[in-house]
Short mmCIF file of C-alpha atoms in Angstrom, two decimals:
data_model
loop_
_atom_site.label_atom_id
_atom_site.label_comp_id
_atom_site.label_asym_id
_atom_site.label_seq_id
_atom_site.Cartn_x
_atom_site.Cartn_y
_atom_site.Cartn_z
CA MET A 888 -12.70 -15.42 -11.96
CA GLU A 889 -11.26 -17.80 -9.38
CA LEU A 890 -7.99 -16.43 -7.96
CA PHE A 891 -6.99 -19.48 -5.88
CA LEU A 892 -5.73 -17.47 -2.91
CA ALA A 893 -7.37 -19.65 -0.25
CA GLY A 894 -4.88 -20.98 2.27
CA ARG A 895 -2.02 -18.81 1.06
CA ARG A 896 -0.33 -16.62 3.65
CA VAL A 897 -0.30 -12.95 2.72
CA LEU A 898 1.49 -10.15 4.57
CA VAL A 899 -0.11 -6.73 4.13
CA THR A 900 1.55 -3.56 5.39
CA GLY A 901 -0.48 -0.41 6.01
CA ALA A 902 -3.32 -2.73 6.95
CA GLY A 903 -4.96 -0.37 9.42
CA LYS A 904 -5.93 2.37 6.99
CA GLY A 905 -5.70 0.07 3.96
CA ARG A 906 -8.08 -2.48 5.41
CA GLY A 907 -9.96 -2.97 2.16
CA THR A 908 -7.14 -5.21 0.92
CA VAL A 909 -7.17 -7.24 4.14
CA GLN A 910 -10.95 -7.64 4.02
CA ALA A 911 -10.89 -8.81 0.40
CA LEU A 912 -8.07 -11.28 1.01
CA HIS A 913 -9.79 -12.62 4.12
CA ALA A 914 -12.95 -13.16 2.05
CA THR A 915 -10.98 -15.29 -0.42
CA GLY A 916 -9.82 -17.60 2.37
CA ALA A 917 -6.25 -16.31 2.40
CA ARG A 918 -4.38 -16.29 5.71
CA VAL A 919 -3.53 -12.64 6.35
CA VAL A 920 -0.75 -11.14 8.44
CA ALA A 921 -1.91 -7.54 8.96
CA VAL A 922 0.81 -4.99 9.75
CA SER A 923 0.02 -1.51 11.06
CA ARG A 924 1.59 0.99 13.43
CA THR A 925 -1.78 1.71 15.05
CA GLN A 926 -2.99 -0.88 17.56
CA ALA A 927 -6.57 0.44 17.59
CA ASP A 928 -6.82 -0.08 13.83
CA LEU A 929 -5.57 -3.63 14.21
CA ASP A 930 -8.01 -4.34 17.04
CA SER A 931 -10.99 -3.27 14.92
CA LEU A 932 -9.64 -5.19 11.93
CA VAL A 933 -9.38 -8.39 13.98
CA ARG A 934 -13.04 -7.96 14.95
CA GLU A 935 -14.02 -7.49 11.29
CA CYS A 936 -11.83 -10.33 9.99
CA PRO A 937 -11.51 -13.05 12.64
CA GLY A 938 -8.43 -15.18 12.23
CA ILE A 939 -6.06 -12.61 10.76
CA GLU A 940 -2.68 -12.22 12.47
CA PRO A 941 -2.07 -8.62 13.64
CA VAL A 942 1.45 -7.19 13.92
CA CYS A 943 1.86 -3.71 15.39
CA VAL A 944 5.09 -1.99 14.32
CA ASP A 945 6.25 1.33 12.91
CA LEU A 946 7.88 0.39 9.60
CA GLY A 947 9.92 3.59 9.76
CA ASP A 948 11.95 1.91 12.53
CA TRP A 949 14.34 -0.54 10.82
CA GLU A 950 15.31 -2.45 13.95
CA ALA A 951 11.75 -2.76 15.25
CA THR A 952 10.59 -3.97 11.83
CA GLU A 953 13.32 -6.61 11.73
CA ARG A 954 12.29 -7.86 15.17
CA ALA A 955 8.58 -7.87 14.38
CA LEU A 956 8.69 -9.43 10.92
CA GLY A 957 11.91 -11.41 11.02
CA SER A 958 10.17 -14.19 12.94
CA VAL A 959 6.70 -13.89 11.41
CA GLY A 960 7.02 -17.25 9.69
CA PRO A 961 6.46 -18.38 6.09
CA VAL A 962 4.84 -15.79 3.82
CA ASP A 963 3.68 -16.61 0.28
CA LEU A 964 2.55 -13.18 -0.90
CA LEU A 965 3.32 -9.58 0.07
CA VAL A 966 1.44 -6.31 -0.36
CA ASN A 967 3.56 -3.25 0.45
CA ASN A 968 0.76 -0.79 1.13
CA ALA A 969 2.08 1.32 4.02
CA ALA A 970 2.67 5.02 3.32
CA VAL A 971 2.64 8.46 4.83
CA ALA A 972 1.56 11.64 3.04
CA LEU A 973 3.23 14.71 4.52
CA LEU A 974 2.11 17.37 2.08
CA GLN A 975 4.22 20.52 1.86
CA PRO A 976 4.98 23.06 -0.89
CA PHE A 977 8.28 22.21 -2.62
CA LEU A 978 10.16 25.20 -1.17
CA GLU A 979 8.97 24.34 2.34
CA VAL A 980 9.69 20.59 2.44
CA THR A 981 11.46 19.88 5.72
CA LYS A 982 14.20 17.38 6.44
CA GLU A 983 11.88 15.67 8.91
CA ALA A 984 9.11 15.25 6.34
CA PHE A 985 11.56 14.04 3.69
CA ASP A 986 13.18 11.51 6.03
CA ARG A 987 9.86 10.20 7.33
CA SER A 988 8.44 9.83 3.82
CA PHE A 989 11.44 7.87 2.59
CA GLU A 990 11.66 5.73 5.73
CA VAL A 991 8.10 4.49 5.28
CA ASN A 992 7.35 4.91 1.57
CA LEU A 993 10.63 3.57 0.18
CA ARG A 994 13.04 2.09 2.71
CA ALA A 995 10.39 -0.03 4.42
CA VAL A 996 9.32 -1.45 1.04
CA ILE A 997 12.88 -2.65 0.45
CA GLN A 998 13.27 -4.06 3.97
CA VAL A 999 9.96 -5.92 4.12
CA SER A 1000 10.46 -7.23 0.58
CA GLN A 1001 13.90 -8.53 1.59
CA ILE A 1002 12.44 -10.36 4.59
CA VAL A 1003 9.72 -12.02 2.52
CA ALA A 1004 11.95 -12.76 -0.50
CA ARG A 1005 14.59 -14.42 1.67
CA GLY A 1006 11.94 -16.72 3.08
CA LEU A 1007 10.60 -17.62 -0.36
CA ILE A 1008 14.08 -18.41 -1.65
CA ALA A 1009 14.97 -20.46 1.43
CA ARG A 1010 11.79 -22.51 0.99
CA GLY A 1011 12.26 -22.82 -2.77
CA VAL A 1012 8.72 -21.67 -3.52
CA PRO A 1013 7.28 -19.03 -5.87
CA GLY A 1014 5.58 -15.91 -4.57
CA ALA A 1015 4.41 -12.43 -5.50
CA ILE A 1016 5.17 -8.94 -4.22
CA VAL A 1017 2.82 -6.05 -5.01
CA ASN A 1018 3.98 -2.51 -4.24
CA VAL A 1019 1.18 0.05 -3.99
CA SER A 1020 2.20 3.59 -4.91
CA SER A 1021 0.64 6.90 -5.91
CA GLN A 1022 -0.27 8.60 -9.16
CA CYS A 1023 2.14 11.28 -7.96
CA SER A 1024 5.05 8.97 -8.76
CA GLN A 1025 4.40 9.68 -12.45
CA ARG A 1026 2.76 13.12 -12.59
CA ALA A 1027 3.42 16.40 -10.80
CA VAL A 1028 0.77 17.33 -8.22
CA THR A 1029 0.89 20.47 -6.09
CA ASN A 1030 2.37 19.95 -2.59
CA HIS A 1031 3.16 16.29 -3.32
CA SER A 1032 6.90 16.71 -3.91
CA VAL A 1033 7.84 13.86 -1.60
CA TYR A 1034 4.85 11.62 -1.94
CA LEU A 1035 -4.91 9.35 -5.31
CA VAL A 1036 -7.17 7.03 -4.12
CA MET A 1037 -10.15 7.69 -1.85
CA THR A 1038 -8.86 5.96 1.26
CA SER A 1039 -9.14 7.91 4.51
CA MET A 1040 -5.79 9.50 3.58
CA GLY A 1041 -7.11 10.40 0.13
CA GLN A 1042 -10.34 11.79 1.51
CA ALA A 1043 -8.40 14.07 3.85
CA THR A 1044 -6.26 15.28 0.96
CA TRP A 1045 -9.08 15.87 -1.55
CA SER A 1046 -11.95 16.93 0.74
CA ASP A 1047 -11.78 20.54 -0.51
CA PRO A 1048 -14.27 20.64 -3.45
CA HIS A 1049 -12.27 23.29 -5.32
CA LYS A 1050 -9.03 21.35 -5.00
CA ALA A 1051 -10.79 18.13 -5.95
CA LYS A 1052 -12.42 19.70 -9.03
CA THR A 1053 -9.01 20.85 -10.31
CA MET A 1054 -7.73 17.28 -10.09
CA LEU A 1055 -10.90 15.67 -11.45
CA ASN A 1056 -10.65 17.87 -14.53
CA ARG A 1057 -7.37 16.07 -15.29
CA ILE A 1058 -8.91 12.59 -15.02
CA PRO A 1059 -10.71 11.53 -18.23
CA LEU A 1060 -13.17 9.29 -16.35
CA GLY A 1061 -14.05 12.25 -14.12
CA LYS A 1062 -13.77 10.49 -10.77
CA PHE A 1063 -11.23 9.36 -8.22
CA ALA A 1064 -10.37 5.69 -7.88
CA GLU A 1065 -12.17 3.99 -5.01
CA VAL A 1066 -10.56 1.47 -2.69
CA GLU A 1067 -12.22 -1.48 -4.42
CA HIS A 1068 -10.66 -0.55 -7.77
CA VAL A 1069 -7.17 -0.81 -6.29
CA VAL A 1070 -8.01 -3.92 -4.26
CA ASN A 1071 -9.19 -5.74 -7.39
CA ALA A 1072 -5.89 -4.96 -9.12
CA ILE A 1073 -3.92 -6.15 -6.07
CA LEU A 1074 -5.82 -9.46 -5.93
CA PHE A 1075 -5.13 -10.08 -9.61
CA LEU A 1076 -1.41 -9.36 -9.24
CA LEU A 1077 -1.14 -11.64 -6.20
CA SER A 1078 -2.86 -14.50 -8.00
CA ASP A 1079 -1.45 -17.01 -10.46
CA ARG A 1080 -3.67 -15.35 -13.09
CA SER A 1081 -0.91 -12.72 -13.43
CA GLY A 1082 1.83 -15.33 -13.68
CA MET A 1083 3.38 -13.69 -16.76
CA THR A 1084 3.28 -10.18 -15.28
CA THR A 1085 6.45 -9.03 -13.54
CA GLY A 1086 8.32 -5.78 -13.09
CA SER A 1087 5.28 -3.93 -14.39
CA THR A 1088 3.24 -0.90 -13.36
CA LEU A 1089 -0.53 -1.32 -13.42
CA PRO A 1090 -2.11 2.15 -13.29
CA VAL A 1091 -5.53 2.44 -11.63
CA GLU A 1092 -6.09 6.12 -12.32
CA GLY A 1093 -8.98 6.70 -14.71
CA GLY A 1094 -6.70 7.86 -17.53
CA PHE A 1095 -4.84 10.51 -15.48
CA TRP A 1096 -1.45 9.46 -16.85
CA ALA A 1097 -2.66 9.75 -20.42
CA CYS A 1098 -3.29 13.48 -20.13
#
């Protein structure tokens, strides 16, 4: 299915660890602005996807984000993919972990979306914003009070076979989502093929929410 993303400028946050989205967009011919707090990740991504525009900034820093992205230029599409996962038992969640999680996982989504939306409105053009979240936003998972896909973050979280088996038993399809499953959903939502989809949640979770 042709998605007609070639030539469109897409800003992707969390691009260092979430490089699968950047790689797929680059392959479609989209012009990608890749945002990450880790310069080494951006350097390797530029080598893998020549022509992307890297931006190194910690999205938990409001002022630094405004400086870095406020002058990034016209953006047609946005993928809010940046996140941190600071896993602690509920009774041991610290103020520092709570603040950091909300700075990156929530506040940055609002700020970056504002920056992109203002530009779209000023130019009088349509666009799309895709916010990537976690299964844990809808179902209780041990030690995920302030935060399950097999990215490097997911692999670190579910590398313990016993812990993974407990979770897999709750997923009807019996497996974790892989990066490509989420990337395919993101590409669809960014494209005009989803033109009548708005304000919706598209679960990519193998039936986990149904249980």
